[in-house]
Each structure stands twice: as structure tokens, then as C-alpha cells.
Coordinates of C-alpha atoms in Angstrom, one line a residue:
Chain A
M20 CA -152.8 34.3 -42.9
M21 CA -152.2 31.4 -45.3
R22 CA -148.9 29.6 -45.1
I23 CA -147.2 29.5 -48.5
P24 CA -144.5 26.8 -48.8
I25 CA -141.1 28.1 -50.0
S26 CA -141.2 26.3 -53.3
A27 CA -144.5 27.9 -54.2
L28 CA -143.2 31.3 -53.1
I29 CA -140.2 31.0 -55.4
G30 CA -142.5 29.9 -58.2
L31 CA -144.9 32.8 -57.7
T32 CA -142.1 35.3 -57.5
L33 CA -140.4 34.1 -60.7
T34 CA -143.7 33.8 -62.6
A35 CA -144.7 37.3 -61.5
L36 CA -141.3 38.7 -62.6
Y37 CA -141.7 37.1 -66.1
F38 CA -145.2 38.5 -66.5
L39 CA -144.2 42.0 -65.3
G40 CA -141.2 41.9 -67.7
A41 CA -143.6 41.0 -70.5
I42 CA -146.1 43.7 -69.7
F43 CA -143.6 46.5 -69.2
A44 CA -141.2 45.3 -71.9
G45 CA -141.0 48.8 -73.3
L46 CA -139.7 50.2 -69.9
V47 CA -137.4 47.3 -69.0
A48 CA -135.7 46.6 -72.3
P49 CA -132.5 48.7 -72.7
Y50 CA -132.8 48.8 -76.5
G51 CA -135.6 48.6 -79.1
M52 CA -136.8 45.2 -80.4
A53 CA -135.2 45.3 -83.9
E54 CA -132.6 48.0 -83.2
I55 CA -129.2 47.1 -84.5
V56 CA -126.7 48.3 -82.0
G57 CA -123.4 46.5 -82.7
D58 CA -121.6 43.7 -84.5
S59 CA -123.0 40.2 -84.8
W60 CA -122.5 38.0 -81.7
E61 CA -120.6 40.4 -79.5
P62 CA -119.7 38.8 -76.2
A63 CA -121.5 39.9 -73.0
S64 CA -120.4 43.4 -71.9
A65 CA -121.6 46.3 -69.7
A66 CA -123.5 47.8 -72.6
H67 CA -125.0 44.4 -73.7
W68 CA -125.5 42.1 -70.7
L69 CA -126.1 39.1 -72.9
G70 CA -124.1 40.2 -75.9
T71 CA -125.6 40.7 -79.3
D72 CA -127.4 38.4 -81.7
S73 CA -126.7 37.2 -85.3
I74 CA -127.2 40.6 -86.9
G75 CA -126.1 42.8 -84.0
R76 CA -129.3 43.4 -82.0
D77 CA -129.0 43.5 -78.2
L78 CA -129.9 40.0 -77.0
L79 CA -131.2 41.0 -73.6
S80 CA -133.7 43.4 -75.2
R81 CA -134.7 40.8 -77.7
M82 CA -135.3 38.3 -75.0
I83 CA -137.5 40.7 -73.1
W84 CA -139.5 41.7 -76.2
G85 CA -139.6 38.0 -77.2
G86 CA -140.9 37.1 -73.8
Q87 CA -143.7 39.6 -74.3
V88 CA -144.8 37.9 -77.6
T89 CA -144.3 34.4 -76.2
I90 CA -146.2 35.1 -73.0
F91 CA -148.9 37.0 -74.7
V92 CA -149.6 34.3 -77.3
A93 CA -149.4 31.6 -74.6
T94 CA -151.8 33.4 -72.3
A95 CA -154.3 34.2 -75.1
G96 CA -154.1 30.5 -76.2
T97 CA -154.6 29.3 -72.7
I98 CA -157.6 31.5 -72.1
L99 CA -159.2 30.4 -75.4
S100 CA -158.6 26.7 -74.6
F101 CA -159.9 27.1 -71.1
V102 CA -163.1 29.0 -72.0
T103 CA -163.9 26.6 -74.9
G104 CA -162.8 23.4 -73.1
S105 CA -164.4 24.0 -69.8
V106 CA -167.7 25.3 -71.1
L107 CA -168.0 22.3 -73.4
G108 CA -166.8 19.9 -70.8
F109 CA -169.3 21.1 -68.2
T110 CA -172.1 21.1 -70.8
A111 CA -171.2 17.5 -71.7
A112 CA -171.2 16.4 -68.0
V113 CA -174.5 18.3 -67.1
A114 CA -176.4 17.5 -70.3
G115 CA -175.3 13.8 -70.6
G116 CA -176.9 11.6 -73.2
W117 CA -176.1 12.2 -76.9
I118 CA -174.6 15.7 -76.4
D119 CA -172.0 14.1 -74.1
Q120 CA -171.4 11.2 -76.5
A121 CA -171.0 13.5 -79.5
L122 CA -168.7 15.9 -77.8
S123 CA -166.5 13.2 -76.2
R124 CA -166.1 11.2 -79.3
F125 CA -165.3 14.3 -81.3
V126 CA -162.6 15.2 -78.8
D127 CA -161.3 11.6 -78.9
L128 CA -160.9 12.0 -82.6
I129 CA -159.0 15.2 -82.5
M130 CA -156.7 13.8 -79.8
A131 CA -156.0 10.7 -82.0
V132 CA -153.8 12.9 -84.2
P133 CA -150.8 14.4 -82.6
A134 CA -151.4 18.2 -82.0
L135 CA -148.1 19.3 -83.6
I136 CA -148.8 17.3 -86.8
F137 CA -152.3 18.6 -87.1
A138 CA -151.2 22.2 -86.4
L139 CA -148.6 21.8 -89.2
V140 CA -151.2 20.5 -91.6
V141 CA -153.5 23.4 -90.9
L142 CA -150.7 26.0 -91.0
S143 CA -149.7 24.7 -94.4
V144 CA -152.8 26.5 -95.9
M145 CA -153.4 29.2 -93.3
P146 CA -151.7 32.5 -93.2
V147 CA -149.2 32.4 -90.3
T148 CA -150.4 35.4 -88.2
L149 CA -150.7 35.8 -84.4
P150 CA -154.5 35.4 -84.3
V151 CA -154.4 32.3 -86.4
L152 CA -151.7 30.8 -84.2
I153 CA -153.6 31.5 -81.0
L154 CA -156.8 30.1 -82.6
V155 CA -155.1 26.9 -83.8
M156 CA -153.2 26.2 -80.6
G157 CA -156.1 27.2 -78.3
L158 CA -158.6 25.0 -80.0
L159 CA -156.3 22.0 -80.3
D160 CA -155.4 22.3 -76.6
A161 CA -159.1 22.8 -75.6
T162 CA -159.5 19.0 -76.1
R163 CA -157.3 18.3 -73.0
V164 CA -159.2 20.9 -70.9
F165 CA -162.4 19.4 -72.1
R166 CA -161.5 16.0 -70.7
L167 CA -160.4 17.3 -67.4
A168 CA -163.4 19.6 -67.0
R169 CA -165.8 16.8 -67.9
A170 CA -164.2 14.4 -65.5
V171 CA -164.3 16.9 -62.6
A172 CA -167.9 18.0 -63.4
V173 CA -169.1 14.4 -63.7
D174 CA -168.1 14.0 -60.0
I175 CA -169.8 17.2 -59.0
T176 CA -173.1 16.7 -60.9
V177 CA -174.0 13.8 -58.6
M178 CA -173.7 16.0 -55.5
D179 CA -176.8 16.9 -53.5
Y180 CA -176.6 20.6 -54.1
V181 CA -176.6 20.1 -57.8
E182 CA -179.6 17.8 -57.5
A183 CA -181.3 20.5 -55.4
A184 CA -180.6 23.1 -58.0
R185 CA -182.1 20.8 -60.7
L186 CA -185.2 20.2 -58.6
R187 CA -185.6 24.0 -58.0
G188 CA -185.8 24.1 -61.8
E189 CA -182.7 26.2 -62.5
R190 CA -181.6 26.5 -66.0
R191 CA -178.5 24.6 -67.4
A192 CA -176.4 27.8 -67.5
W193 CA -177.1 28.5 -63.8
I194 CA -176.1 24.9 -62.9
I195 CA -172.8 25.2 -64.9
F196 CA -171.7 28.7 -63.7
R197 CA -173.1 28.9 -60.2
E198 CA -173.0 25.3 -58.9
I199 CA -170.3 23.4 -60.8
L200 CA -167.7 26.1 -61.8
P201 CA -166.9 27.3 -58.2
N202 CA -166.3 23.7 -57.1
A203 CA -164.3 22.7 -60.1
L204 CA -162.1 25.8 -60.1
S205 CA -159.0 24.6 -58.2
P206 CA -158.2 21.5 -60.3
L207 CA -158.8 23.6 -63.3
V208 CA -156.6 26.4 -62.2
A209 CA -153.8 24.0 -61.5
E210 CA -154.3 22.5 -64.9
M211 CA -154.2 26.0 -66.4
G212 CA -150.6 26.3 -65.3
L213 CA -149.7 23.1 -67.1
R214 CA -151.6 24.1 -70.2
F215 CA -149.8 27.5 -70.1
I216 CA -146.4 25.9 -70.1
F217 CA -147.5 23.5 -72.9
M218 CA -148.5 26.6 -74.9
V219 CA -145.1 28.2 -74.3
L220 CA -143.4 25.1 -75.5
F221 CA -145.8 24.8 -78.5
I222 CA -145.4 28.3 -79.8
S223 CA -141.6 28.2 -79.3
T224 CA -141.5 24.9 -81.3
L225 CA -143.6 26.4 -84.1
S226 CA -141.5 29.5 -84.2
F227 CA -138.3 27.5 -84.2
L228 CA -139.6 25.6 -87.2
G229 CA -140.3 28.9 -88.9
L230 CA -144.0 28.4 -88.8
G231 CA -144.9 30.5 -85.7
V232 CA -144.1 34.1 -84.9
Q233 CA -142.6 35.8 -88.0
P234 CA -139.5 38.1 -88.0
P235 CA -138.7 40.9 -87.2
L236 CA -141.0 40.2 -84.3
A237 CA -139.1 38.4 -81.6
D238 CA -140.1 35.4 -79.6
W239 CA -138.1 32.8 -77.7
G240 CA -138.4 30.0 -80.3
G241 CA -137.5 32.5 -83.0
I242 CA -134.4 33.7 -81.1
V243 CA -133.1 30.1 -81.2
K244 CA -133.7 29.9 -84.9
E245 CA -132.0 33.2 -85.6
N246 CA -128.9 32.3 -83.6
K247 CA -128.6 28.6 -84.2
E248 CA -125.7 28.9 -86.7
G249 CA -123.6 30.4 -83.9
I250 CA -123.7 27.0 -82.0
V251 CA -121.1 25.4 -84.2
Y252 CA -118.7 28.2 -83.6
G253 CA -119.2 27.8 -79.8
I254 CA -121.5 30.9 -79.4
P255 CA -124.2 30.1 -76.9
A256 CA -126.6 32.9 -77.9
A257 CA -129.2 30.3 -79.0
L258 CA -129.2 28.6 -75.6
I259 CA -130.4 31.7 -73.7
P260 CA -134.1 31.1 -74.4
A261 CA -133.6 27.6 -72.9
I262 CA -132.9 29.2 -69.6
A263 CA -135.9 31.5 -69.9
I264 CA -138.3 28.7 -70.9
A265 CA -137.1 26.2 -68.4
T266 CA -137.3 28.6 -65.4
L267 CA -140.7 29.8 -66.4
A268 CA -141.9 26.2 -66.9
I269 CA -140.5 25.1 -63.6
S270 CA -141.9 28.1 -61.6
V271 CA -145.4 27.7 -63.1
N272 CA -145.3 24.0 -62.3
L273 CA -144.3 24.8 -58.7
V274 CA -147.3 27.1 -58.3
A275 CA -149.6 24.6 -60.0
D276 CA -148.5 21.8 -57.7
W277 CA -149.1 23.9 -54.7
I278 CA -152.7 24.8 -55.8
L279 CA -153.3 21.2 -56.5
N280 CA -152.0 20.0 -53.1
R281 CA -154.2 22.4 -51.3
T282 CA -157.2 20.6 -52.6
T283 CA -156.6 16.9 -52.6
S284 CA -160.2 15.9 -52.7
L285 CA -161.0 17.0 -56.3
K286 CA -158.3 16.0 -58.6
G287 CA -160.4 15.3 -61.6
G288 CA -158.6 13.3 -64.3
R289 CA -155.2 13.8 -62.8
G290 CA -155.3 10.7 -60.6
G291 CA -153.8 10.3 -57.1
Chain B
M6 CA -166.8 -15.8 -78.4
H7 CA -164.0 -15.7 -75.9
P8 CA -164.2 -12.3 -74.1
V9 CA -160.5 -11.5 -74.8
L10 CA -161.1 -12.1 -78.5
K11 CA -164.2 -9.9 -78.5
L12 CA -162.3 -7.1 -76.8
L13 CA -159.5 -7.4 -79.2
T14 CA -161.7 -7.2 -82.3
Q15 CA -163.5 -4.2 -80.8
R16 CA -160.3 -2.4 -80.1
I17 CA -158.8 -3.1 -83.6
A18 CA -162.0 -2.1 -85.2
L19 CA -162.0 1.1 -83.2
G20 CA -158.4 1.8 -84.3
L21 CA -159.3 1.4 -88.0
V22 CA -162.3 3.7 -87.6
L23 CA -160.0 6.3 -85.9
M24 CA -157.5 6.0 -88.8
L25 CA -160.3 6.6 -91.3
A26 CA -161.6 9.6 -89.3
A27 CA -158.1 11.0 -88.9
S28 CA -157.7 10.9 -92.7
V29 CA -160.9 12.9 -92.9
M30 CA -159.5 15.4 -90.4
I31 CA -156.2 15.8 -92.2
F32 CA -158.0 16.3 -95.5
A33 CA -160.5 18.7 -93.9
G34 CA -157.7 20.6 -92.1
T35 CA -156.5 21.8 -95.5
Q36 CA -159.9 22.8 -96.6
I37 CA -161.1 25.0 -93.8
L38 CA -159.6 28.2 -95.2
P39 CA -162.2 30.8 -96.1
G40 CA -160.6 31.4 -99.5
D41 CA -159.0 28.4 -101.3
V42 CA -155.8 26.5 -101.3
A43 CA -154.6 27.8 -104.7
Q44 CA -154.9 31.4 -103.5
S45 CA -153.0 30.8 -100.4
I46 CA -150.3 28.9 -102.2
L47 CA -149.7 31.5 -104.8
G48 CA -150.4 34.6 -102.6
Q49 CA -152.3 37.7 -103.3
S50 CA -150.3 38.8 -106.4
A51 CA -151.2 35.7 -108.4
T52 CA -152.7 36.2 -111.9
P53 CA -156.2 34.7 -112.5
Q54 CA -154.7 32.4 -115.2
S55 CA -152.1 30.9 -112.8
L56 CA -154.8 30.5 -110.2
A57 CA -157.1 28.7 -112.6
N58 CA -154.2 26.4 -113.7
L59 CA -153.3 25.5 -110.2
R60 CA -156.9 24.8 -109.3
A61 CA -157.2 22.5 -112.3
E62 CA -153.9 20.8 -111.3
L63 CA -155.1 20.2 -107.7
G64 CA -158.5 19.2 -108.9
L65 CA -160.1 22.0 -106.9
N66 CA -163.0 22.3 -109.3
D67 CA -164.5 19.1 -108.0
P68 CA -166.5 19.0 -104.7
A69 CA -164.4 18.3 -101.6
W70 CA -165.9 14.9 -100.8
L71 CA -165.1 13.6 -104.3
R72 CA -161.5 14.8 -103.9
Y73 CA -161.3 13.2 -100.5
F74 CA -162.3 9.7 -101.8
R75 CA -160.0 10.0 -104.8
W76 CA -157.1 11.0 -102.5
L77 CA -157.9 8.2 -99.9
G78 CA -158.4 5.6 -102.6
A79 CA -155.0 6.4 -104.2
A80 CA -153.3 6.6 -100.8
L81 CA -154.6 3.1 -99.9
Q82 CA -153.0 1.8 -103.1
G83 CA -149.7 3.4 -102.2
D84 CA -150.0 6.4 -104.5
L85 CA -149.6 9.5 -102.5
G86 CA -149.6 11.9 -105.4
T87 CA -146.9 14.2 -106.7
A88 CA -145.3 17.1 -104.9
L89 CA -146.3 20.6 -106.2
T90 CA -142.8 22.1 -105.7
N91 CA -140.6 19.6 -107.6
K92 CA -143.2 17.3 -109.3
Q93 CA -141.7 14.2 -107.8
D94 CA -143.6 11.2 -106.7
I95 CA -144.3 11.6 -103.0
A96 CA -144.3 7.9 -102.1
T97 CA -140.8 7.4 -103.6
S98 CA -139.2 10.4 -101.9
M99 CA -141.0 9.5 -98.6
G100 CA -139.8 5.8 -98.6
L101 CA -136.2 6.5 -98.0
R102 CA -136.9 9.2 -95.4
L103 CA -139.4 7.0 -93.5
G104 CA -136.7 4.4 -93.3
N105 CA -134.3 6.9 -91.8
T106 CA -136.9 8.2 -89.3
L107 CA -137.7 4.6 -88.1
F108 CA -134.0 3.9 -87.8
L109 CA -133.6 6.9 -85.5
A110 CA -136.7 6.1 -83.5
F111 CA -135.7 2.5 -83.2
W112 CA -132.4 3.3 -81.5
A113 CA -133.9 5.9 -79.3
A114 CA -136.5 3.4 -78.2
L115 CA -134.0 0.6 -77.7
I116 CA -132.0 2.8 -75.2
S117 CA -134.8 4.7 -73.5
V118 CA -137.3 1.9 -72.7
P119 CA -135.0 -0.3 -70.5
T120 CA -133.4 2.8 -68.9
A121 CA -136.8 4.4 -68.0
I122 CA -138.1 1.1 -66.5
L123 CA -134.9 0.7 -64.5
L124 CA -135.0 4.3 -63.2
G125 CA -138.6 3.9 -62.4
L126 CA -137.9 0.8 -60.3
I127 CA -135.1 2.6 -58.5
A128 CA -137.3 5.6 -57.8
V129 CA -140.0 3.3 -56.3
R130 CA -137.5 1.4 -54.3
Y131 CA -136.0 4.6 -52.7
Q132 CA -139.3 6.4 -52.7
G133 CA -139.1 9.8 -51.0
R134 CA -135.3 9.5 -50.5
W135 CA -132.6 11.2 -52.4
P136 CA -132.3 8.8 -55.4
D137 CA -136.0 9.3 -56.0
K138 CA -135.8 13.1 -55.6
L139 CA -132.7 13.3 -57.8
I140 CA -134.3 11.3 -60.6
S141 CA -137.6 13.2 -60.3
G142 CA -135.8 16.6 -60.4
V143 CA -133.6 15.8 -63.4
T144 CA -136.6 14.4 -65.4
L145 CA -138.7 17.5 -64.4
A146 CA -135.9 19.6 -65.9
T147 CA -135.8 17.6 -69.1
V148 CA -139.5 17.8 -69.7
S149 CA -139.5 21.6 -69.0
V150 CA -137.3 22.3 -71.9
P151 CA -138.6 22.0 -75.5
E152 CA -137.0 19.3 -77.7
F153 CA -135.3 21.7 -80.0
L154 CA -133.5 23.5 -77.2
L155 CA -132.5 20.3 -75.6
G156 CA -131.0 19.5 -79.0
Y157 CA -129.0 22.6 -79.2
I158 CA -127.8 22.3 -75.6
V159 CA -126.6 18.7 -76.3
M160 CA -125.0 19.9 -79.6
F161 CA -123.3 22.8 -77.9
Y162 CA -121.7 20.7 -75.2
L163 CA -121.1 17.3 -76.9
A164 CA -120.4 18.4 -80.4
V165 CA -118.8 21.8 -80.1
K166 CA -117.1 21.9 -76.7
F167 CA -116.0 18.3 -76.4
R168 CA -116.1 17.3 -80.1
A169 CA -117.4 13.8 -79.1
F170 CA -119.9 13.5 -82.0
P171 CA -120.6 15.2 -85.3
S172 CA -123.0 18.2 -84.9
V173 CA -125.0 17.4 -88.0
A174 CA -126.5 14.0 -88.5
T175 CA -126.1 13.3 -92.2
V176 CA -126.5 9.6 -93.2
Y177 CA -126.0 8.0 -96.6
D178 CA -126.9 4.6 -97.9
S179 CA -123.2 3.8 -98.3
M180 CA -122.3 4.4 -94.7
S181 CA -121.6 1.3 -92.5
L182 CA -123.8 0.7 -89.4
G183 CA -121.1 2.0 -87.1
E184 CA -120.7 5.3 -89.1
K185 CA -124.5 5.7 -89.1
L186 CA -124.7 5.2 -85.4
N187 CA -121.9 7.7 -84.8
A188 CA -123.8 10.2 -87.0
I189 CA -127.1 9.8 -85.2
A190 CA -125.7 9.7 -81.7
L191 CA -126.7 13.3 -80.8
P192 CA -130.3 13.1 -82.1
V193 CA -130.7 9.7 -80.3
I194 CA -129.4 11.2 -77.0
V195 CA -131.9 14.1 -77.3
L196 CA -134.9 11.8 -78.1
V197 CA -133.9 9.5 -75.2
L198 CA -133.8 12.5 -72.8
V199 CA -137.2 13.7 -74.0
V200 CA -139.1 10.5 -73.6
L201 CA -137.1 9.2 -70.7
G202 CA -138.6 11.9 -68.4
H203 CA -142.2 11.1 -69.3
M204 CA -141.7 7.4 -69.4
M205 CA -139.9 7.2 -66.1
R206 CA -142.5 9.3 -64.3
M207 CA -145.4 7.3 -65.6
T208 CA -143.6 4.0 -64.9
R209 CA -143.0 5.2 -61.3
A210 CA -146.7 6.1 -60.9
A211 CA -147.9 2.8 -62.4
I212 CA -145.7 0.7 -60.1
L213 CA -146.5 2.8 -57.0
N214 CA -150.2 2.1 -57.8
V215 CA -149.5 -1.6 -57.6
M216 CA -147.4 -1.2 -54.5
Q217 CA -150.4 -0.1 -52.6
S218 CA -152.3 -3.4 -53.1
A219 CA -152.8 -6.0 -50.4
Y220 CA -150.6 -8.8 -51.9
V221 CA -147.6 -6.5 -51.9
E222 CA -148.2 -5.7 -48.2
T223 CA -148.4 -9.5 -47.5
A224 CA -145.1 -10.0 -49.3
E225 CA -143.5 -7.2 -47.3
L226 CA -144.9 -8.7 -44.1
K227 CA -143.4 -12.1 -45.1
G228 CA -140.0 -10.3 -44.8
L229 CA -139.0 -10.4 -48.4
R230 CA -136.3 -7.9 -49.4
P231 CA -137.7 -4.7 -51.0
F232 CA -136.2 -5.4 -54.4
T233 CA -137.6 -8.9 -54.4
V234 CA -141.0 -7.5 -53.5
I235 CA -140.8 -5.2 -56.5
A236 CA -139.4 -7.6 -59.0
R237 CA -141.5 -10.7 -58.1
H238 CA -144.8 -9.3 -56.9
A239 CA -145.2 -5.7 -58.0
F240 CA -143.6 -5.7 -61.5
P241 CA -145.5 -8.6 -63.1
N242 CA -148.8 -6.9 -62.2
A243 CA -147.5 -3.6 -63.4
I244 CA -146.6 -5.0 -66.9
A245 CA -149.8 -3.9 -68.5
P246 CA -149.7 -0.3 -67.3
V247 CA -146.0 -0.1 -68.0
V248 CA -146.4 -1.5 -71.5
N249 CA -149.1 1.2 -72.0
V250 CA -146.7 3.9 -70.8
V251 CA -144.0 2.6 -73.2
M252 CA -146.3 2.6 -76.2
I253 CA -147.7 6.0 -75.4
N254 CA -144.2 7.4 -75.3
L255 CA -143.1 5.6 -78.5
A256 CA -146.1 7.4 -80.1
Y257 CA -144.8 10.6 -78.6
L258 CA -141.3 9.8 -80.0
V259 CA -142.8 9.8 -83.5
V260 CA -143.8 13.4 -83.0
G261 CA -140.7 14.5 -81.2
V262 CA -138.7 13.2 -84.1
V263 CA -140.1 15.9 -86.3
V264 CA -138.4 18.7 -84.3
V265 CA -135.2 16.8 -83.6
E266 CA -134.7 16.0 -87.2
V267 CA -134.8 19.7 -88.1
V268 CA -132.3 20.5 -85.4
F269 CA -129.8 18.0 -86.6
V270 CA -130.6 18.3 -90.3
Y271 CA -131.4 14.6 -90.5
P272 CA -132.9 13.5 -93.8
G273 CA -136.1 12.0 -92.3
M274 CA -139.9 12.4 -92.5
G275 CA -140.0 15.2 -90.0
Q276 CA -137.8 17.5 -92.0
Y277 CA -139.6 16.5 -95.2
L278 CA -142.9 17.6 -93.5
V279 CA -141.6 20.9 -92.1
D280 CA -139.9 21.9 -95.3
H281 CA -143.1 21.4 -97.3
V282 CA -145.3 23.2 -94.8
S283 CA -143.3 26.4 -95.3
K284 CA -143.4 25.8 -99.1
R285 CA -147.2 25.3 -98.8
D286 CA -146.9 22.0 -100.7
V287 CA -150.3 20.7 -99.6
P288 CA -150.2 17.2 -101.1
V289 CA -146.9 16.4 -99.4
V290 CA -148.2 17.8 -96.1
Q291 CA -151.3 15.7 -96.3
A292 CA -149.3 12.6 -97.1
C293 CA -146.9 13.1 -94.3
G294 CA -149.7 13.9 -91.9
L295 CA -151.5 10.7 -92.9
V296 CA -148.4 8.6 -92.3
F297 CA -147.6 10.2 -88.9
A298 CA -151.2 9.9 -87.8
A299 CA -151.4 6.2 -88.9
V300 CA -148.2 5.4 -87.0
Y301 CA -149.4 7.3 -83.9
I302 CA -152.9 5.6 -83.9
G303 CA -151.3 2.2 -84.7
L304 CA -149.0 2.4 -81.7
N305 CA -151.8 3.5 -79.4
M306 CA -153.9 0.6 -80.6
L307 CA -151.0 -1.8 -80.1
A308 CA -150.7 -0.5 -76.5
D309 CA -154.3 -1.4 -75.8
V310 CA -154.0 -4.8 -77.5
I311 CA -151.0 -5.7 -75.4
S312 CA -152.6 -4.6 -72.2
I313 CA -155.7 -6.6 -73.0
L314 CA -153.5 -9.7 -73.6
A315 CA -151.4 -9.0 -70.4
N316 CA -154.4 -8.6 -68.1
P317 CA -154.7 -11.9 -66.2
R318 CA -158.2 -11.1 -65.0
L319 CA -159.5 -11.3 -68.6
R320 CA -158.0 -14.8 -69.3
H321 CA -160.5 -16.7 -67.2
P322 CA -164.1 -15.8 -68.2
K323 CA -166.7 -16.3 -65.5

């Protein structure tokens, strides 16, 4: 039986709760996503645990439905960035030579422009839909995964067993998926947690700016935007997503730290 | 040629190449749509005539590379074109806003840089004890909340509950410096909190790295007090990495400013950019993107230049 430290246990439990809430939003949420059930900004009560929002929708239901959208977009974006980033990163490390140079310089170039600014530039001409958002965020973030995957794989490609596989005459795909991937998994999984959080922050920021998830669909950044006028009247409805985002971010971080600490030998680009 | 000079020329040349490449990317970023820009600006219901007019106005009938060089050439001479939405000269409307944004970023940097370095030093001095853990915990919390939410939290408590500062940061030319500072207090606090976490953590890591070297151990064995060891032996050698950290975070500040300006309705570059993205005003977005990218790349380049100059090992060529 593996011993799981208490901080990682808390992180795992909270993360699991958020994901379960997102998957079963239809069962958990007391009201519908866009159902108007009361006056605007009613205080918390037995019927509405978190009160109601700017146009009288139940805030708790909206948070749960919003969590579903936020977590779905962030998960899809993370998967996209991981598949693209790690496959290209491993390819660069294994192939070396001009392929490595071309890919690495291209990634340097994309990272030279801040991701948010580039996303805004692209979104000014793109239709703002969920697939486009996932695509833009996932591909922009793939650059960071690429760097980590390449750094980790460069350390692994000099190992004897990779050399042995090369001498056996295995193809490049075999070397990448059967020799490198299993050994590079744990720094990548830890990084996945951080990238996931980054995605949550990214999509929330875009939605808050009105350039992400479009109403009436809810998401955590959008809930802030919808309720921000209440702040000046002392109504804290817009602050509730802060609690959700921060607890999710911290719990995923705790899990990622634990995974990373279990394997101290391979930290890739993350340093000591 | 002196090796330091050679390194510097290389780095500056690389920076210029990156800026040029970034301009290509920003231009290409608005061209990757399967349809064309005119269609997406006007929407599906546009008449063929209005589409043709807009295409002619944007010069979309020319090939992309020709439009790129025309755009870049004009931008290098300070002509950023005219906005589609209000037909105003972009460079003029941007000038004032750029000044406002730099004003905001300047004060945020002025407060956050010394605080972050000081907190980093304290965290290293009491490494693993409660001051270190407290600072790490608080900074972890601030980096886990997105900028805009931090903005509203600060606004809710400082502006609404305690009425210490105005909730909206409006500045005019006629305001005195004191009035301006009072107006931008909240956005500055938010920006400081945002970069402080990153900067302090990276400073701590950079100094800890130096602390593991042999000369620090020697200094400790001589019996020097811990703060003297850090201030006299570790810190001078950590200047290059710390300067790097500071510059990276200043570059980060330039991006964070976009969101924070929207929260506090501050008349700066960020709000200008976001407004025109939703209006699909492509020339303005391209111009803003270009300025942001140039500042970002410039600061990163400056970071490398300073760390080359600060590295004592490079001063004496073998």
C-alpha cells in the first residue's frame, strides 16, 4: 500500500469532487443553467444557497453548470496541448538535427509573443466558439509542453536501453512510444496539472473579457463578468468563482507536487 | 572582438529578428481564417456590395505578403493606420493610452521589485521555518487566482467595504500627480500582488541556488552572521539571475495590465485592445498586438543584456 501524504490526499479529494460535480452537473445542480428563479441578487437562503445572480438565476446552479463548461474546456485544451506538445517534443529529441532545430526555433518564436495577446489577435477574426477556443488555447500552450517534453526526452535518449532499441533497428515511433514515453510520464503528468490550471485561468480570463464562452452558457469567468456591477453595491456574487478557481488550482497543485516529489530523478526542465 | 561585445551584438540581433518574426506572426494570425476578414467582420448577413467595399478599404484584394510589407513599412514610420470603427488615426489614440499604461506599470514595478527581493531574502534566511512557509503560502494563493478576480476582491474590500480608494481608476490630464496616484491605487495593488508571487518565488530559487555553492559554505564556516552571508556573498552573485527574474516579471506585468485595466476601467492600452477585439477592428488589434509584443520582447532582451553584463566570468577572456 502506497502512503499518500495528507496534502496530496486533500488535493485528490477536492479535485475529484470538482470533476464529479462537472460530470454530473445535471444531477447535482438544483436548478437549470439559465432558469430564472427569483429577483436579481437575492441574498443566500435555504432555497438558493449562494443567492441569485444579476438577472435572478440560482447562483449555485450557475456555478455548477459553469464548472462543467470551464473544466470541460480546460481538460480538452490540456489534452490537445499535451498530445501535440509531447509528440512533437519527443520527435525533436529523438530525430535531432534540422527537425529539432526547426521545431525548437518555431516554438521560441511563438513564445516570444505573450499567449494572451496572441490569442486576442487570433480571436479578433475567428468566430468565438468552444472548438475554436480549445484549439487556440491548446495549441498556444503546446509550446510549453514541447519544451518540457523535449528536455526530458533529451536526457532519456542517451540511455542504454534507447541505444539498444536503435541498434535493434526499431522505428522512430516505437522508440518514442515504447522507450521514451513510459520513462517521461511522471514529470509530464505533474506538468499536466499545472497546464490544466493555466487553462482554467486562461479560459476564465478570456470569458471575463467577453471573448471566451458566450452567454447564456455559464462559465466561471463569465459569472464574474455578469455580476461585476454588483461589487460596487457590496454584493459579493462576482467573488464566488474566485473561491472555486483558487481551491481547484491549489488542490491540483498539491497533487502535481506529490507526483513530482515521488520521482525526483527526472524533473525535466523544472529544475531542482 | 571582446567576447562580451560579441555576445551582446548576438543577443540584440536575435531580439530584432524575433521582433520582425513576431510582426509576421501577428499579421498572419489575422489571416489564418478559412474565409476572409471582411466576411467575419460584417457577419453572414452582409451584402456582396458592402463586402466588396470593405475588402477594397482593407486592401484585401492584394496578396498577403504585399499587405504585410505595406503594413510593416507604415508601422515603422509611426503610421499604424486608421481604426475601422471610428476612422480615427490609431497612432494618435494609442499615444495617450500607452502613456497611461506605462504610468500604471511604472508604479507597480517601483513597489513590487524591492518588496519581492526583500521577501525573497527573508524567505531564504528563514528557509523551512514559519516566515518562509507563510510567504510561500500567501504567494501560492495569489498566483492561484486570476488577475481579474484578484482585482474584484481588492475592489470589494478596499473600495466598497472600507472606502479607502475609488473603485474605478479614471485619470485625466488635468489631475495632479497625487490625485492620479489615488485613482490608480487599486490597480497598482492588484498588479503588485500578481507579479509579487512569481517574482518572490523565482528570487528565492535563484538565491537558494547560489547558497549551495562552496564560497557560501566557507563564509558560513568563518562564522559570519546569516544575513551578512546572504547580503555580502550570496546576493552579489545572485544579481544576474535576480535581474533576469525581475525583467521576466516586468514583461509579465505588461500582459497582466490588459486584464487589470478592464477591471478598473482604466483608459490604457489593454482596454483599447480588448474593446477592439470584440468590435473586430483588425487594424487596431494588429497595432496593439505589435506594441505589446515589441515591449515584451524588448524587456526580455534587456534582461539578457543585463545578465551578460553582470556576469563576472565573462569580463576576463581567457
